[in-house]
Amino acid sequence: MKVFRLCMAATALASVLAGGTALADPVDKLEHVKVELVAPPLVHAHEQATKAAPRVIQFRMVIEEKKVVIDEENGTTLQAMTFNGSMPGPTMVVHEGDYVELTLVNPDTNALEHNIDFHAATGALGGASLTIVKPGEEAVLRFKADRSGVFIYHCAPEGMVPWHVVSGMSGTIMVLPRDGLKDAAGNALHYDRAYTIGEFDLYIPKDEDGNYKEYDTALESYGDTVEVMRGLIPTHVVFNGKVGALTGDGAMTAKVGESVLFIHASANRDTRPHLIGGHGDWVWETGKFANAPEKDLETWFIRGGSAGAAFYTFKQPGVYAYVNHNLIEAFELGAAGHVKVDGKWNDDLMKQVAAPRPVTAK
Amino acid sequence: MFKTLGIAALALALAPFASMAADGGKVNPSGEKLYKSSCVACHSTGAANAPKLGNKKAWEPIIARGMDEMMAVAINGRGAMPARGGTKADDAALRAAVEYMVSRVR
């Protein structure tokens, strides 16, 4: 509780400091570009290395509270809160030195107050204290993206931050270096496609009979959910909103020879991504591109409250599993997806010398 | 926002609570239950400027406006507080939750 008092003081101070924006602002004169966001795991079209001068990149996100099915096999539901209707919220891409200008809309069909805290931003609790919107309101926040990397954004309404976050309100912003990504030796790394994975630890209450409870509204789920949260043991851990979201028709795809950037975000809880049958060729597990990436990783580690990025060039076809390599969390609780890769098999890298057969005498 | 409403309600207010107390503390248990499932989200921490449970100073002026006024807020919402506190609770349960919150500052 003492922490909250401290936060409130910081909020008040931030509000005062943000007051005088009426004067002419040189940033207003920069080129403004509107970008339409797309639903994860896709990432909106963007340049990697760019010759463009710093710009103001404008995004719009609409908050949507809704009941979602998080496990279709069992019909388990979550009273979710989302940015743009998806878990995670859409990934925004800009370049270092650009300004991000977000219009955050809270339609009057929602019940709760919301806001947004960008880990990429500086000041005012990440923008949270300047973006508090009641149902029926919107606010516009601009900040300078002056550090490269992948960064979390999330809702952070004072007094109920963890609930809004574990209910779905997080996403990623990727701030690319203006000359693109580099390996540890400074050679350019160009990816052919980027996927964004948001991992969510969920805390769904059970009734006396051990069945997951269903609620009419988000607020009716609050008291029970907080009890489960306090146990620190999630009931489900899912990628992109539900068990199996990134499998079957939802699987990620690639081709042999293609390079993929996997952006992995976890706003609340640690995770350890691993590509079964593949690697992280170059990984920024702390997600910040000014640091040299690590090479040849089997499993990497995303701290709760951060996003990381892994670059991998596929060398074999087949269905890969992309998982949280606490395998209980992956296969029992849901933190697993697939990458379907087309192309030609390479016998040099791997060959089945003898198919499974009865044990032969020596 | 409260200032524009009910000074007049003040006088009316005292009557129902006097009678509640006279009942020898008859409390509807569904009030505490609803509080703990939903209302607690804001009223335990003061999120979105909600008056905190047990904070006499915050609640006294609200209580002074009377049960009808408090029920109007509970049912229709006000400011960051959603209608019915964001629940599908009926009026009786809402009333019981309001009574529970009031009982905690008495």
Short mmCIF file of C-alpha atoms in Angstrom, two decimals:
data_model
loop_
_atom_site.label_atom_id
_atom_site.label_comp_id
_atom_site.label_asym_id
_atom_site.label_seq_id
_atom_site.Cartn_x
_atom_site.Cartn_y
_atom_site.Cartn_z
CA MET A 1 0.00 0.00 0.00
CA LYS A 2 2.90 2.34 0.74
CA VAL A 3 4.04 1.79 -2.80
CA PHE A 4 0.74 3.12 -4.06
CA ARG A 5 1.11 6.33 -2.08
CA LEU A 6 4.51 6.82 -3.71
CA CYS A 7 3.00 6.23 -7.13
CA MET A 8 0.30 8.79 -6.50
CA ALA A 9 2.86 11.43 -5.63
CA ALA A 10 4.75 10.69 -8.84
CA THR A 11 1.52 10.86 -10.81
CA ALA A 12 0.62 14.26 -9.41
CA LEU A 13 4.06 15.62 -10.20
CA ALA A 14 3.96 14.24 -13.71
CA SER A 15 0.59 15.84 -14.34
CA VAL A 16 1.94 19.24 -13.34
CA LEU A 17 5.02 18.91 -15.53
CA ALA A 18 3.00 17.88 -18.55
CA GLY A 19 0.83 20.96 -18.29
CA GLY A 20 2.42 23.48 -20.64
CA THR A 21 2.09 22.03 -24.11
CA ALA A 22 0.21 24.93 -25.68
CA LEU A 23 3.30 26.59 -27.20
CA ALA A 24 4.41 25.87 -30.77
CA ASP A 25 6.19 22.56 -30.77
CA PRO A 26 8.88 21.74 -33.36
CA VAL A 27 7.70 18.12 -33.37
CA ASP A 28 4.39 19.30 -34.87
CA LYS A 29 6.34 20.24 -38.01
CA LEU A 30 7.75 16.74 -38.57
CA GLU A 31 6.10 14.50 -41.12
CA HIS A 32 3.12 12.69 -39.58
CA VAL A 33 2.31 9.16 -40.74
CA LYS A 34 -0.79 7.16 -39.80
CA VAL A 35 -0.19 3.42 -39.42
CA GLU A 36 -3.00 0.84 -39.36
CA LEU A 37 -2.30 -1.86 -36.82
CA VAL A 38 -2.84 -5.55 -37.55
CA ALA A 39 -3.81 -8.39 -35.22
CA PRO A 40 -1.07 -10.61 -33.74
CA PRO A 41 0.81 -12.77 -34.49
CA LEU A 42 1.25 -10.55 -37.58
CA VAL A 43 3.12 -7.27 -37.44
CA HIS A 44 2.15 -4.31 -39.66
CA ALA A 45 4.32 -3.67 -42.76
CA HIS A 46 7.42 -1.64 -41.95
CA GLU A 47 10.90 -0.79 -43.19
CA GLN A 48 13.93 -2.21 -41.37
CA ALA A 49 16.88 0.00 -42.31
CA THR A 50 15.40 3.37 -43.28
CA LYS A 51 16.66 6.56 -44.91
CA ALA A 52 13.65 8.52 -43.66
CA ALA A 53 14.12 11.41 -41.24
CA PRO A 54 12.49 11.05 -37.81
CA ARG A 55 8.70 11.26 -38.08
CA VAL A 56 5.62 11.24 -35.91
CA ILE A 57 4.00 7.82 -36.26
CA GLN A 58 0.32 7.88 -35.37
CA PHE A 59 -1.53 4.85 -34.04
CA ARG A 60 -5.05 4.37 -32.72
CA MET A 61 -6.06 1.62 -30.31
CA VAL A 62 -9.54 0.87 -29.01
CA ILE A 63 -9.91 -0.87 -25.67
CA GLU A 64 -12.37 -3.76 -25.64
CA GLU A 65 -13.58 -5.59 -22.55
CA LYS A 66 -15.10 -8.94 -23.47
CA LYS A 67 -15.58 -12.50 -22.35
CA VAL A 68 -13.26 -14.82 -24.30
CA VAL A 69 -12.84 -18.59 -24.45
CA ILE A 70 -9.26 -19.39 -23.41
CA ASP A 71 -9.47 -23.17 -23.74
CA GLU A 72 -11.85 -24.35 -26.45
CA GLU A 73 -11.63 -27.99 -25.44
CA ASN A 74 -13.05 -27.23 -22.01
CA GLY A 75 -14.93 -24.01 -22.77
CA THR A 76 -13.12 -22.11 -20.01
CA THR A 77 -13.73 -18.38 -20.20
CA LEU A 78 -11.89 -15.25 -19.12
CA GLN A 79 -13.42 -11.84 -18.55
CA ALA A 80 -10.72 -10.28 -20.70
CA MET A 81 -9.64 -6.71 -21.19
CA THR A 82 -7.85 -6.01 -24.46
CA PHE A 83 -6.20 -3.41 -26.64
CA ASN A 84 -7.93 -3.66 -30.05
CA GLY A 85 -9.75 -6.88 -29.12
CA SER A 86 -6.67 -9.12 -29.17
CA MET A 87 -4.29 -10.70 -26.66
CA PRO A 88 -1.64 -9.40 -26.94
CA GLY A 89 -2.50 -5.95 -28.28
CA PRO A 90 -1.08 -5.22 -31.74
CA THR A 91 2.65 -4.66 -32.14
CA MET A 92 3.64 -1.14 -33.14
CA VAL A 93 6.85 -0.59 -35.11
CA VAL A 94 8.75 2.69 -35.33
CA HIS A 95 12.39 3.73 -35.69
CA GLU A 96 14.71 5.12 -33.07
CA GLY A 97 14.22 8.88 -32.93
CA ASP A 98 10.63 8.75 -34.20
CA TYR A 99 7.78 10.04 -32.08
CA VAL A 100 4.93 7.70 -31.23
CA GLU A 101 1.54 9.38 -31.13
CA LEU A 102 -1.16 7.10 -29.79
CA THR A 103 -4.86 7.84 -29.61
CA LEU A 104 -6.23 5.58 -26.89
CA VAL A 105 -10.00 5.10 -27.13
CA ASN A 106 -12.17 3.70 -24.32
CA PRO A 107 -15.66 3.24 -25.84
CA ASP A 108 -18.72 3.77 -23.65
CA THR A 109 -19.56 0.08 -24.09
CA ASN A 110 -16.76 -0.71 -21.60
CA ALA A 111 -17.27 -0.58 -17.83
CA LEU A 112 -13.82 0.35 -16.55
CA GLU A 113 -11.29 3.15 -16.62
CA HIS A 114 -8.03 2.32 -18.45
CA ASN A 115 -4.71 3.88 -19.52
CA ILE A 116 -1.39 2.84 -21.05
CA ASP A 117 2.19 2.57 -19.77
CA PHE A 118 4.85 2.30 -22.49
CA HIS A 119 8.13 0.82 -21.26
CA ALA A 120 9.75 2.53 -24.26
CA ALA A 121 8.67 5.98 -23.04
CA THR A 122 10.18 8.36 -20.49
CA GLY A 123 8.14 10.07 -17.77
CA ALA A 124 4.64 10.12 -16.26
CA LEU A 125 4.68 6.42 -15.34
CA GLY A 126 5.26 5.51 -18.98
CA GLY A 127 2.38 7.72 -20.07
CA ALA A 128 -0.07 6.06 -17.70
CA SER A 129 -0.88 9.21 -15.75
CA LEU A 130 -1.57 11.18 -18.96
CA THR A 131 -3.88 8.64 -20.57
CA ILE A 132 -6.50 7.80 -17.93
CA VAL A 133 -9.69 7.37 -19.95
CA LYS A 134 -13.14 6.56 -18.64
CA PRO A 135 -15.66 4.73 -20.84
CA GLY A 136 -16.68 7.22 -23.52
CA GLU A 137 -13.33 9.08 -23.50
CA GLU A 138 -10.13 9.08 -25.54
CA ALA A 139 -6.70 10.62 -24.99
CA VAL A 140 -3.69 11.26 -27.23
CA LEU A 141 -0.15 10.68 -25.96
CA ARG A 142 3.05 11.49 -27.80
CA PHE A 143 6.48 10.28 -26.72
CA LYS A 144 9.92 10.13 -28.27
CA ALA A 145 11.10 6.59 -29.03
CA ASP A 146 14.73 7.35 -28.24
CA ARG A 147 15.85 3.82 -27.30
CA SER A 148 15.85 0.89 -29.70
CA GLY A 149 14.46 -2.51 -28.80
CA VAL A 150 11.25 -4.38 -28.18
CA PHE A 151 9.33 -3.00 -25.23
CA ILE A 152 6.14 -3.91 -23.39
CA TYR A 153 3.15 -1.61 -23.21
CA HIS A 154 0.35 -2.35 -20.77
CA CYS A 155 -2.61 -0.88 -18.93
CA ALA A 156 -1.80 0.35 -15.42
CA PRO A 157 -4.79 1.89 -13.67
CA GLU A 158 -3.80 2.88 -10.16
CA GLY A 159 -5.04 0.42 -7.56
CA MET A 160 -5.72 -2.43 -9.98
CA VAL A 161 -2.66 -2.71 -12.20
CA PRO A 162 -2.00 -6.48 -12.00
CA TRP A 163 -5.62 -7.41 -12.69
CA HIS A 164 -5.77 -5.37 -15.91
CA VAL A 165 -2.42 -6.80 -17.04
CA VAL A 166 -3.20 -10.45 -16.38
CA SER A 167 -6.63 -9.97 -17.95
CA GLY A 168 -4.98 -9.29 -21.30
CA MET A 169 -3.95 -5.65 -21.52
CA SER A 170 -0.40 -5.78 -22.86
CA GLY A 171 1.43 -5.67 -26.15
CA THR A 172 4.76 -4.73 -27.69
CA ILE A 173 6.29 -1.74 -29.39
CA MET A 174 9.39 -2.39 -31.49
CA VAL A 175 11.76 0.53 -31.95
CA LEU A 176 14.18 -0.42 -34.74
CA PRO A 177 17.62 1.15 -35.11
CA ARG A 178 17.45 3.47 -38.15
CA ASP A 179 20.05 1.31 -39.93
CA GLY A 180 18.31 -1.95 -39.03
CA LEU A 181 19.37 -4.90 -36.88
CA LYS A 182 23.00 -6.01 -36.57
CA ASP A 183 24.67 -9.21 -35.42
CA ALA A 184 27.41 -9.15 -32.77
CA ALA A 185 30.06 -8.32 -35.41
CA GLY A 186 28.01 -5.47 -36.83
CA ASN A 187 26.78 -7.26 -39.97
CA ALA A 188 23.27 -6.38 -41.11
CA LEU A 189 20.50 -8.82 -40.21
CA HIS A 190 17.43 -8.64 -42.42
CA TYR A 191 14.32 -10.64 -41.49
CA ASP A 192 11.78 -11.75 -44.09
CA ARG A 193 8.88 -11.82 -41.65
CA ALA A 194 8.18 -10.94 -38.03
CA TYR A 195 5.80 -12.68 -35.67
CA THR A 196 4.69 -11.37 -32.32
CA ILE A 197 3.89 -13.70 -29.46
CA GLY A 198 2.34 -12.47 -26.23
CA GLU A 199 2.48 -14.92 -23.36
CA PHE A 200 -0.24 -14.60 -20.70
CA ASP A 201 -0.35 -16.17 -17.26
CA LEU A 202 -4.04 -16.54 -16.41
CA TYR A 203 -5.66 -17.01 -13.02
CA ILE A 204 -9.16 -18.44 -13.51
CA PRO A 205 -11.07 -19.19 -10.26
CA LYS A 206 -12.69 -22.56 -9.60
CA ASP A 207 -15.93 -23.39 -7.79
CA GLU A 208 -16.29 -25.85 -4.88
CA ASP A 209 -16.52 -28.75 -7.35
CA GLY A 210 -13.23 -27.80 -8.99
CA ASN A 211 -14.81 -26.43 -12.18
CA TYR A 212 -13.63 -23.14 -13.67
CA LYS A 213 -16.10 -20.38 -12.87
CA GLU A 214 -17.77 -18.21 -15.47
CA TYR A 215 -18.78 -14.63 -14.73
CA ASP A 216 -21.28 -12.18 -16.21
CA THR A 217 -18.95 -9.18 -16.03
CA ALA A 218 -15.27 -8.42 -15.49
CA LEU A 219 -15.89 -6.80 -12.13
CA GLU A 220 -17.84 -9.83 -10.89
CA SER A 221 -14.71 -11.91 -11.54
CA TYR A 222 -12.44 -9.56 -9.62
CA GLY A 223 -12.53 -10.82 -6.02
CA ASP A 224 -12.11 -14.51 -6.85
CA THR A 225 -9.44 -13.77 -9.47
CA VAL A 226 -7.31 -11.77 -7.06
CA GLU A 227 -7.42 -14.71 -4.63
CA VAL A 228 -5.97 -16.98 -7.35
CA MET A 229 -3.42 -14.32 -8.37
CA ARG A 230 -2.14 -14.16 -4.78
CA GLY A 231 -1.29 -17.86 -4.97
CA LEU A 232 1.15 -17.03 -7.81
CA ILE A 233 0.24 -20.25 -9.64
CA PRO A 234 -1.44 -19.60 -12.99
CA THR A 235 -4.24 -21.94 -14.06
CA HIS A 236 -3.35 -21.41 -17.71
CA VAL A 237 -0.33 -20.00 -19.55
CA VAL A 238 -1.22 -19.19 -23.13
CA PHE A 239 0.24 -17.62 -26.24
CA ASN A 240 -1.95 -15.03 -27.95
CA GLY A 241 -5.10 -15.40 -25.89
CA LYS A 242 -5.97 -19.07 -25.74
CA VAL A 243 -4.66 -22.61 -25.65
CA GLY A 244 -3.66 -23.55 -29.22
CA ALA A 245 -4.01 -20.05 -30.68
CA LEU A 246 -0.81 -20.52 -32.70
CA THR A 247 -1.51 -24.08 -33.86
CA GLY A 248 -3.55 -25.49 -36.76
CA ASP A 249 -4.94 -22.64 -38.86
CA GLY A 250 -3.32 -20.18 -36.45
CA ALA A 251 0.20 -21.63 -36.85
CA MET A 252 3.01 -19.34 -37.89
CA THR A 253 4.54 -20.17 -41.29
CA ALA A 254 7.92 -19.82 -42.98
CA LYS A 255 10.05 -21.32 -45.75
CA VAL A 256 13.48 -22.90 -45.67
CA GLY A 257 15.96 -20.08 -46.19
CA GLU A 258 13.68 -17.45 -44.69
CA SER A 259 14.68 -15.45 -41.65
CA VAL A 260 12.04 -14.84 -39.02
CA LEU A 261 12.07 -12.43 -36.11
CA PHE A 262 10.13 -13.85 -33.18
CA ILE A 263 9.08 -11.09 -30.80
CA HIS A 264 8.09 -12.55 -27.44
CA ALA A 265 6.48 -10.45 -24.73
CA SER A 266 5.46 -11.32 -21.21
CA ALA A 267 4.13 -8.43 -19.18
CA ASN A 268 3.85 -10.14 -15.81
CA ARG A 269 5.78 -13.39 -15.51
CA ASP A 270 9.10 -14.92 -16.61
CA THR A 271 9.22 -17.29 -19.57
CA ARG A 272 11.84 -19.20 -21.50
CA PRO A 273 11.16 -19.53 -25.24
CA HIS A 274 12.57 -22.42 -27.25
CA LEU A 275 12.09 -23.47 -30.88
CA ILE A 276 12.01 -27.28 -30.97
CA GLY A 277 14.30 -28.42 -33.81
CA GLY A 278 15.67 -24.92 -34.25
CA HIS A 279 17.63 -22.29 -32.35
CA GLY A 280 17.91 -18.62 -31.73
CA ASP A 281 20.57 -17.67 -34.31
CA TRP A 282 20.77 -14.19 -32.79
CA VAL A 283 18.84 -13.36 -29.66
CA TRP A 284 18.28 -10.18 -27.72
CA GLU A 285 16.67 -11.84 -24.74
CA THR A 286 16.49 -8.56 -22.85
CA GLY A 287 15.14 -7.08 -26.06
CA LYS A 288 17.30 -4.00 -26.52
CA PHE A 289 19.01 -3.70 -29.90
CA ALA A 290 21.91 -1.44 -28.85
CA ASN A 291 23.32 -4.50 -27.06
CA ALA A 292 25.06 -7.23 -29.05
CA PRO A 293 22.80 -10.25 -29.56
CA GLU A 294 23.78 -13.71 -28.35
CA LYS A 295 24.40 -16.51 -30.83
CA ASP A 296 23.16 -20.12 -31.14
CA LEU A 297 20.83 -20.13 -28.14
CA GLU A 298 18.78 -23.25 -27.42
CA THR A 299 16.50 -21.53 -24.94
CA TRP A 300 16.32 -17.87 -24.05
CA PHE A 301 14.74 -16.01 -21.17
CA ILE A 302 12.19 -13.24 -21.16
CA ARG A 303 11.86 -11.46 -17.85
CA GLY A 304 8.34 -10.80 -16.66
CA GLY A 305 7.72 -7.19 -17.63
CA SER A 306 9.77 -7.26 -20.81
CA ALA A 307 9.87 -8.30 -24.44
CA GLY A 308 12.71 -10.05 -26.27
CA ALA A 309 13.48 -10.86 -29.89
CA ALA A 310 15.02 -13.90 -31.57
CA PHE A 311 16.25 -14.03 -35.17
CA TYR A 312 16.30 -17.44 -36.86
CA THR A 313 16.90 -18.60 -40.43
CA PHE A 314 15.08 -21.88 -41.12
CA LYS A 315 17.22 -24.68 -42.58
CA GLN A 316 14.79 -27.62 -42.46
CA PRO A 317 11.11 -28.01 -43.39
CA GLY A 318 8.48 -29.44 -41.06
CA VAL A 319 6.29 -28.44 -38.16
CA TYR A 320 8.29 -26.82 -35.39
CA ALA A 321 6.96 -26.21 -31.90
CA TYR A 322 7.69 -22.83 -30.35
CA VAL A 323 7.26 -23.23 -26.60
CA ASN A 324 7.90 -22.00 -23.11
CA HIS A 325 10.46 -24.65 -22.12
CA ASN A 326 9.10 -25.19 -18.69
CA LEU A 327 7.33 -28.05 -20.43
CA ILE A 328 4.53 -28.23 -17.89
CA GLU A 329 3.68 -24.64 -18.69
CA ALA A 330 3.92 -25.47 -22.41
CA PHE A 331 2.02 -28.74 -22.69
CA GLU A 332 -0.19 -28.80 -19.59
CA LEU A 333 -0.99 -25.12 -19.21
CA GLY A 334 -0.95 -23.98 -22.85
CA ALA A 335 2.25 -22.04 -23.66
CA ALA A 336 2.99 -23.69 -27.02
CA GLY A 337 2.57 -22.81 -30.69
CA HIS A 338 3.63 -24.13 -34.09
CA VAL A 339 5.69 -22.90 -37.04
CA LYS A 340 4.92 -24.71 -40.32
CA VAL A 341 7.96 -24.54 -42.58
CA ASP A 342 7.95 -25.48 -46.28
CA GLY A 343 11.05 -26.45 -48.23
CA LYS A 344 13.58 -29.14 -48.94
CA TRP A 345 14.98 -31.47 -46.28
CA ASN A 346 18.76 -31.26 -45.67
CA ASP A 347 20.25 -34.71 -45.08
CA ASP A 348 23.58 -33.24 -44.07
CA LEU A 349 22.10 -31.46 -41.08
CA MET A 350 20.03 -34.50 -40.07
CA LYS A 351 19.42 -37.94 -41.49
CA GLN A 352 17.42 -40.91 -40.28
CA VAL A 353 20.02 -43.59 -40.79
CA ALA A 354 17.61 -46.36 -39.78
CA ALA A 355 13.90 -45.95 -39.21
CA PRO A 356 12.64 -47.42 -35.89
CA ARG A 357 12.80 -51.21 -36.19
CA PRO A 358 13.08 -54.20 -33.86
CA VAL A 359 16.38 -54.31 -32.02
CA THR A 360 18.91 -56.13 -34.22
CA ALA A 361 21.44 -58.63 -32.86
CA LYS A 362 24.99 -57.33 -32.63
CA MET B 1 -19.91 16.49 -8.71
CA PHE B 2 -21.68 15.62 -5.50
CA LYS B 3 -21.96 19.32 -4.65
CA THR B 4 -24.64 19.92 -7.26
CA LEU B 5 -26.84 17.31 -5.67
CA GLY B 6 -28.69 16.86 -2.53
CA ILE B 7 -28.15 19.18 0.38
CA ALA B 8 -31.87 18.55 0.69
CA ALA B 9 -31.22 14.84 0.83
CA LEU B 10 -29.15 15.36 3.93
CA ALA B 11 -32.12 15.63 6.23
CA LEU B 12 -33.81 12.60 4.70
CA ALA B 13 -30.62 10.64 4.98
CA LEU B 14 -30.45 10.19 8.67
CA ALA B 15 -33.79 8.46 9.05
CA PRO B 16 -33.11 5.11 7.27
CA PHE B 17 -29.78 4.65 8.98
CA ALA B 18 -31.20 5.40 12.37
CA SER B 19 -33.70 2.63 11.77
CA MET B 20 -31.00 0.29 10.46
CA ALA B 21 -29.06 0.70 13.65
CA ALA B 22 -32.20 0.22 15.69
CA ASP B 23 -32.67 -3.19 14.07
CA GLY B 24 -29.86 -4.38 16.25
CA GLY B 25 -27.43 -4.65 13.32
CA LYS B 26 -29.52 -6.79 10.98
CA VAL B 27 -27.13 -7.22 8.07
CA ASN B 28 -27.85 -8.84 4.73
CA PRO B 29 -24.83 -11.17 4.15
CA SER B 30 -25.15 -10.82 0.36
CA GLY B 31 -23.82 -7.27 0.77
CA GLU B 32 -20.41 -8.33 2.04
CA LYS B 33 -20.30 -11.08 -0.57
CA LEU B 34 -20.94 -8.66 -3.44
CA TYR B 35 -18.46 -6.19 -1.97
CA LYS B 36 -15.76 -8.84 -1.80
CA SER B 37 -16.37 -10.17 -5.32
CA SER B 38 -16.59 -6.85 -7.17
CA CYS B 39 -16.76 -3.52 -5.34
CA VAL B 40 -13.46 -4.31 -3.62
CA ALA B 41 -11.68 -3.76 -6.96
CA CYS B 42 -11.84 0.00 -6.50
CA HIS B 43 -13.11 0.56 -2.97
CA SER B 44 -10.29 -1.32 -1.21
CA THR B 45 -7.50 0.73 -2.78
CA GLY B 46 -9.27 3.91 -3.75
CA ALA B 47 -8.66 3.19 -7.42
CA ALA B 48 -10.12 5.87 -9.69
CA ASN B 49 -10.76 8.02 -6.59
CA ALA B 50 -13.28 5.60 -5.11
CA PRO B 51 -13.98 6.23 -1.41
CA LYS B 52 -12.06 3.52 0.43
CA LEU B 53 -13.78 1.00 2.63
CA GLY B 54 -13.54 2.07 6.26
CA ASN B 55 -12.38 5.64 5.49
CA LYS B 56 -14.70 7.66 7.71
CA LYS B 57 -13.66 11.01 6.32
CA ALA B 58 -14.36 9.95 2.75
CA TRP B 59 -17.66 8.28 3.56
CA GLU B 60 -19.25 10.75 6.00
CA PRO B 61 -20.35 13.27 3.36
CA ILE B 62 -21.58 10.46 1.13
CA ILE B 63 -23.58 8.85 3.88
CA ALA B 64 -24.97 12.26 4.77
CA ARG B 65 -26.63 12.42 1.35
CA GLY B 66 -28.67 9.40 2.18
CA MET B 67 -29.42 5.93 0.94
CA ASP B 68 -31.49 7.06 -2.07
CA GLU B 69 -28.58 9.09 -3.38
CA MET B 70 -26.09 6.29 -2.71
CA MET B 71 -28.38 3.81 -4.45
CA ALA B 72 -28.72 6.17 -7.41
CA VAL B 73 -24.92 6.11 -7.78
CA ALA B 74 -24.78 2.35 -7.24
CA ILE B 75 -27.43 1.71 -9.89
CA ASN B 76 -26.53 4.32 -12.52
CA GLY B 77 -22.81 4.75 -11.92
CA ARG B 78 -20.96 8.03 -11.62
CA GLY B 79 -17.55 9.19 -12.80
CA ALA B 80 -15.31 6.14 -13.11
CA MET B 81 -17.84 3.96 -11.29
CA PRO B 82 -19.77 1.84 -13.76
CA ALA B 83 -23.54 1.26 -13.47
CA ARG B 84 -24.29 -1.38 -10.82
CA GLY B 85 -20.60 -1.30 -9.93
CA GLY B 86 -19.91 -3.17 -13.15
CA THR B 87 -22.01 -6.16 -12.04
CA LYS B 88 -25.36 -7.68 -12.90
CA ALA B 89 -26.40 -7.58 -9.24
CA ASP B 90 -30.05 -6.70 -8.51
CA ASP B 91 -31.12 -3.68 -6.48
CA ALA B 92 -31.44 -5.67 -3.26
CA ALA B 93 -27.88 -6.99 -3.50
CA LEU B 94 -26.56 -3.54 -4.41
CA ARG B 95 -28.38 -2.06 -1.45
CA ALA B 96 -26.91 -4.71 0.81
CA ALA B 97 -23.41 -3.93 -0.52
CA VAL B 98 -23.93 -0.21 0.11
CA GLU B 99 -25.16 -1.00 3.61
CA TYR B 100 -22.08 -3.16 4.18
CA MET B 101 -19.74 -0.37 3.11
CA VAL B 102 -21.63 2.10 5.28
CA SER B 103 -21.50 -0.30 8.24
CA ARG B 104 -17.71 -0.34 8.04
CA VAL B 105 -17.41 3.36 8.88
CA ARG B 106 -19.85 3.33 11.78
#
